[in-house]
Each structure stands twice: as structure tokens, then as C-alpha cells.
Short mmCIF file of C-alpha atoms in Angstrom, two decimals:
data_model
loop_
_atom_site.label_atom_id
_atom_site.label_comp_id
_atom_site.label_asym_id
_atom_site.label_seq_id
_atom_site.Cartn_x
_atom_site.Cartn_y
_atom_site.Cartn_z
CA GLY J 1 -19.65 4.09 29.61
CA GLN J 2 -16.09 4.43 28.03
CA ASN J 3 -15.67 8.06 25.95
CA ILE J 4 -12.73 8.48 24.03
CA ASP J 5 -12.61 11.83 21.71
CA GLN J 6 -10.15 12.65 18.92
CA PRO J 7 -10.60 14.70 16.11
CA THR J 8 -11.53 12.82 12.59
CA GLU J 9 -9.08 14.37 10.28
CA MET J 10 -6.17 17.31 10.02
CA THR J 11 -4.02 18.16 7.52
CA ALA J 12 -0.48 19.57 8.00
CA THR J 13 2.59 20.33 5.54
CA GLU J 14 5.88 18.18 5.27
CA GLY J 15 8.50 18.91 7.77
CA ALA J 16 6.15 20.56 9.88
CA ILE J 17 4.87 19.69 13.32
CA VAL J 18 1.35 18.37 14.21
CA GLN J 19 -0.21 17.38 17.60
CA ILE J 20 -3.24 15.36 17.81
CA ASN J 21 -5.53 15.21 20.85
CA CYS J 22 -7.39 12.53 22.81
CA THR J 23 -9.64 13.18 25.44
CA TYR J 24 -11.03 10.19 27.42
CA GLN J 25 -13.65 9.63 30.30
CA THR J 26 -13.50 6.00 31.52
CA SER J 27 -14.52 4.07 34.13
CA GLY J 28 -10.83 3.15 34.68
CA PHE J 29 -7.48 3.66 33.45
CA ASN J 30 -4.30 1.68 32.93
CA GLY J 31 -2.11 3.29 30.48
CA LEU J 32 -3.28 5.04 27.00
CA PHE J 33 -1.36 4.02 24.01
CA TRP J 34 -1.19 5.69 20.74
CA TYR J 35 -1.09 3.67 17.33
CA GLN J 36 -0.74 4.09 13.59
CA GLN J 37 -2.81 2.56 10.95
CA HIS J 38 -2.47 2.87 7.66
CA ALA J 39 -5.69 2.21 5.21
CA GLY J 40 -6.07 -1.18 4.90
CA GLU J 41 -3.66 -2.33 7.53
CA ALA J 42 -3.59 -3.51 11.14
CA PRO J 43 -2.78 -0.74 13.55
CA THR J 44 1.27 -0.62 14.73
CA PHE J 45 2.31 0.25 18.08
CA LEU J 46 3.59 4.15 18.61
CA SER J 47 3.93 5.05 22.42
CA TYR J 48 2.09 4.39 25.64
CA ASN J 49 1.91 6.44 29.03
CA VAL J 50 1.22 5.63 31.95
CA LEU J 51 2.66 8.25 34.44
CA ASP J 52 1.90 12.14 33.49
CA GLY J 53 4.14 13.96 31.05
CA LEU J 54 6.10 13.39 28.25
CA GLU J 55 7.29 10.32 26.63
CA GLU J 56 9.78 11.18 23.47
CA LYS J 57 10.90 8.63 20.79
CA GLY J 58 12.10 10.06 18.02
CA ARG J 59 9.92 12.05 15.82
CA PHE J 60 7.12 11.09 17.98
CA SER J 61 6.27 12.37 21.35
CA SER J 62 3.37 11.30 23.57
CA PHE J 63 1.68 13.44 26.40
CA LEU J 64 -0.58 12.46 28.93
CA SER J 65 -2.41 14.41 31.89
CA ARG J 66 -4.66 12.27 34.21
CA SER J 67 -6.23 14.48 36.10
CA LYS J 68 -7.71 16.24 32.80
CA GLY J 69 -8.07 12.85 31.02
CA TYR J 70 -6.25 14.18 27.74
CA SER J 71 -3.18 12.92 25.86
CA TYR J 72 -1.51 14.16 22.71
CA LEU J 73 0.35 13.09 20.24
CA LEU J 74 3.27 15.15 18.64
CA LEU J 75 5.03 14.58 15.36
CA LYS J 76 7.71 16.44 14.49
CA GLU J 77 9.30 17.23 10.92
CA LEU J 78 6.43 15.15 9.40
CA GLN J 79 6.73 12.69 6.03
CA MET J 80 4.42 12.05 3.73
CA LYS J 81 4.69 8.53 5.01
CA ASP J 82 3.26 9.79 8.25
CA SER J 83 -0.12 10.48 6.42
CA ALA J 84 -2.23 7.57 7.90
CA SER J 85 -5.21 7.23 10.92
CA TYR J 86 -4.03 7.64 14.58
CA LEU J 87 -5.61 5.99 17.34
CA CYS J 88 -5.68 6.46 20.73
CA ALA J 89 -6.79 3.57 23.20
CA VAL J 90 -7.11 3.71 27.03
CA ARG J 91 -6.38 0.11 28.65
CA ASP J 92 -9.37 -0.27 31.14
CA GLY J 93 -8.21 -0.27 35.07
CA ASP J 94 -9.75 -3.94 36.05
CA ASN J 95 -8.88 -6.20 32.56
CA PHE J 96 -5.43 -5.58 31.38
CA ASN J 97 -6.66 -7.15 28.43
CA LYS J 98 -9.39 -4.91 26.95
CA PHE J 99 -8.52 -1.54 25.17
CA TYR J 100 -11.00 1.25 24.45
CA PHE J 101 -10.03 2.92 20.86
CA GLY J 102 -11.05 6.30 19.99
CA SER J 103 -12.28 6.65 15.89
CA GLY J 104 -9.08 7.50 15.08
CA THR J 105 -7.74 10.76 13.70
CA LYS J 106 -7.01 10.57 10.11
CA LEU J 107 -3.67 12.84 9.50
CA ASN J 108 -2.94 13.93 6.00
CA VAL J 109 0.61 15.51 5.15
CA LYS J 110 0.91 17.18 2.37
CA PRO J 111 4.19 18.74 -0.19
CA GLY I 1 8.24 -6.50 18.04
CA ALA I 2 6.58 -9.77 17.97
CA VAL I 3 4.74 -10.79 14.65
CA VAL I 4 1.01 -11.93 14.65
CA SER I 5 -0.15 -13.48 11.42
CA GLN I 6 -4.06 -13.74 9.69
CA HIS I 7 -5.22 -15.60 7.02
CA PRO I 8 -6.17 -15.14 4.72
CA SER I 9 -5.88 -11.53 3.96
CA ARG I 10 -8.90 -11.10 1.98
CA VAL I 11 -12.17 -13.28 1.07
CA ILE I 12 -15.23 -12.94 -0.22
CA CYS I 13 -18.08 -15.21 0.27
CA LYS I 14 -21.90 -15.86 -0.15
CA SER I 15 -24.40 -15.08 1.64
CA GLY I 16 -25.32 -18.10 3.84
CA THR I 17 -22.12 -19.63 4.31
CA SER I 18 -19.08 -19.93 7.16
CA VAL I 19 -15.71 -18.28 6.90
CA LYS I 20 -12.98 -19.06 9.12
CA ILE I 21 -10.53 -16.81 9.67
CA GLU I 22 -6.99 -17.54 11.74
CA CYS I 23 -4.72 -16.12 13.88
CA ARG I 24 -1.04 -17.12 14.47
CA SER I 25 1.41 -15.57 17.18
CA LEU I 26 4.74 -16.38 15.13
CA ASP I 27 7.38 -16.02 17.37
CA PHE I 28 6.05 -16.34 20.92
CA GLN I 29 3.13 -17.93 22.83
CA ALA I 30 0.11 -16.23 23.22
CA THR I 31 -2.23 -17.33 26.08
CA THR I 32 -4.77 -14.83 24.88
CA MET I 33 -5.65 -13.07 21.64
CA PHE I 34 -8.23 -11.00 20.88
CA TRP I 35 -10.53 -10.23 18.07
CA TYR I 36 -11.69 -6.91 16.25
CA ARG I 37 -13.91 -5.72 14.46
CA GLN I 38 -13.53 -2.44 12.05
CA PHE I 39 -16.03 -0.57 10.16
CA PRO I 40 -14.77 1.65 7.96
CA LYS I 41 -13.46 5.50 9.11
CA LYS I 42 -14.46 3.99 12.28
CA SER I 43 -12.00 2.55 15.31
CA LEU I 44 -11.94 -0.78 16.35
CA MET I 45 -14.42 -2.42 18.12
CA LEU I 46 -13.41 -5.33 20.98
CA MET I 47 -15.50 -8.42 19.69
CA ALA I 48 -13.82 -10.79 21.96
CA THR I 49 -11.21 -12.47 24.03
CA SER I 50 -9.55 -15.74 22.91
CA ASN I 51 -8.53 -17.86 25.96
CA GLU I 52 -6.29 -21.00 25.39
CA GLY I 53 -8.06 -24.13 26.22
CA SER I 54 -10.94 -22.19 27.65
CA LYS I 55 -14.05 -20.65 26.27
CA ALA I 56 -13.97 -17.50 24.76
CA THR I 57 -15.37 -14.00 26.04
CA TYR I 58 -17.49 -12.02 24.23
CA GLU I 59 -18.11 -8.37 24.77
CA GLN I 60 -21.88 -7.04 25.17
CA GLY I 61 -23.91 -7.42 21.76
CA VAL I 62 -21.50 -9.72 20.21
CA GLU I 63 -23.35 -12.92 19.38
CA LYS I 64 -21.68 -15.83 20.15
CA ASP I 65 -23.12 -18.33 17.86
CA LYS I 66 -22.17 -15.84 15.13
CA PHE I 67 -19.08 -15.73 15.68
CA LEU I 68 -17.21 -19.18 16.72
CA ILE I 69 -13.98 -18.76 17.88
CA ASN I 70 -11.47 -21.28 19.05
CA HIS I 71 -8.26 -21.13 21.02
CA ALA I 72 -6.63 -24.27 20.22
CA SER I 73 -3.16 -23.99 20.93
CA LEU I 74 -1.04 -21.12 22.35
CA THR I 75 -0.39 -19.91 18.63
CA LEU I 76 -3.26 -20.31 16.84
CA SER I 77 -7.36 -18.62 17.16
CA THR I 78 -9.43 -18.54 14.57
CA LEU I 79 -12.44 -17.05 14.74
CA THR I 80 -15.41 -18.62 12.63
CA VAL I 81 -18.08 -16.48 11.40
CA THR I 82 -21.44 -18.72 10.49
CA SER I 83 -24.13 -17.93 8.06
CA ALA I 84 -22.36 -14.45 7.01
CA HIS I 85 -24.74 -11.92 5.66
CA PRO I 86 -23.58 -8.88 3.70
CA GLU I 87 -23.88 -7.11 7.21
CA ASP I 88 -21.02 -8.96 8.56
CA SER I 89 -19.10 -7.29 5.72
CA SER I 90 -16.14 -5.92 7.90
CA PHE I 91 -12.61 -5.19 8.53
CA TYR I 92 -11.58 -8.35 11.00
CA ILE I 93 -7.82 -7.44 12.80
CA CYS I 94 -6.67 -9.94 15.69
CA SER I 95 -4.08 -8.74 17.93
CA ALA I 96 -2.04 -11.21 21.06
CA ARG I 97 -0.03 -9.82 23.47
CA GLU I 98 3.39 -11.48 24.39
CA SER I 99 3.40 -11.34 28.15
CA GLU I 100 0.56 -11.90 30.65
CA THR I 101 2.26 -9.82 33.32
CA SER I 102 0.34 -7.00 34.38
CA GLY I 103 1.42 -3.70 35.16
CA SER I 104 4.14 -3.50 32.12
CA ASP I 105 3.78 -1.32 28.81
CA ASN I 106 3.47 -4.72 26.65
CA GLU I 107 1.18 -3.59 23.86
CA GLN I 108 -0.93 -5.70 21.45
CA PHE I 109 0.59 -6.81 18.65
CA PHE I 110 -1.72 -6.54 15.74
CA GLY I 111 -2.04 -8.89 12.79
CA PRO I 112 -2.23 -7.67 9.51
CA GLY I 113 -6.21 -7.92 9.20
CA THR I 114 -9.09 -9.74 7.11
CA ARG I 115 -11.16 -7.69 4.69
CA LEU I 116 -14.16 -9.74 4.93
CA THR I 117 -16.80 -9.11 1.77
CA VAL I 118 -20.06 -10.82 2.03
CA LEU I 119 -22.15 -11.24 -1.25
#
């Protein structure tokens, strides 16, 4: 089966840096995605990694190590609006349409 | 990015009735759309892949006769929850990919979701 693990909840302070980890064990792999989801809303795309290394996009960075089945999302200069759930998703190796989602990490940003 | 809409955003119905949810790609054509279900504080669970002009592909454990999917055009897919029961209450989200090319980093664009409550 497919297994994607994330911490359930994290708390950080406005202006700080936070790292959200994701480990995965899947039968195939063709990319790892991070999505942000505010309560009651649809997920929005944040980042994509298919090769090992760090991808940076403004305040958000995502890292991937395929050999370790590990990724993290790094959020810098935290803002109150960053309070949301962050979903890690792995794309199936054989079926490009199929994504396996982790249960999400709820991030609480405090003043 | 591409825009996907869903209608209705929220629906409350009585047990035993059927509910139809529409998913539209507004500024692109999508030969494939996806239907997810999300329980409170849980992640997205893929229910089925909707293919334009052909039958949907359902994930294991999802009842085809319970969740009817119709993808009649390149911009519209519908999910009908038949004979809804309280346990069908959930957040239903559709998504679509802008391109069918493989090997690219094109992400799925999600609709805003539909909150279904069955009384």
C-alpha cells in the first residue's frame, strides 16, 4: 500500500521559520507536491519536486530526497495568513493522474 | 493558474434523495477530471477519475452505483450522490489537469469544494 506521513499539527511564531516534514513509502514515484489548504477551501499548489534537492519559490522552499523517501516544506518569514493545512502528495509512478495525499499538517501561526 | 469551479458550494439534503455536484474547468479543456472526498481533519481520498466521453475509473472501495460520474464535455464533469445517507456527508472536491502530457510538472487545479450534509 501507499503510506505518506506528516505531523498532525505544528505551531510557530509570526516572522519565524518552520519546516514541515513528509516521509513516504509508495510502490512508485513520479514527483512530490505540496499544497496549502485553508479550512473549508480547496487545496492550492505550492511546489513540486521530482529530482533530489531544494526548490525555492519566494518564502516557500521544498526539498526532496528520493533515496530516503523524504521531503520537507520550509516556510520563511511566517505570516498569520500562513495558518493552514499543508498537504504532501506523491504522484504515482505508473499513473500520472493518480496522487496519494498525506493527512496534512495543520500549521498554527501565533503573533 | 487555471480555474476550476464547483457548484453548489454547499448543499443540505434529506436522507434518500440524490444530489448532483458540477465541476467545470473555466479557461481550459480537461479530458480528465478527478473527484476527491475529504473527511474532517483527514486528507483527500481519490474516489474516481472522470474521463470525457468514456466511463469513469473508480478507486477500490468506491461504489459505482452510489457515486455516478458523467463527463459529458471537455469542461464539465458531474458527480451524483444517489440515495444519500448521513454517512455520505463530506467535503467533495474535484480537480483537473490542464494538460495530458506526461513527464511534466503540471499540477492538478482544484475546485473550491462542495460541502454535503445529509440529514
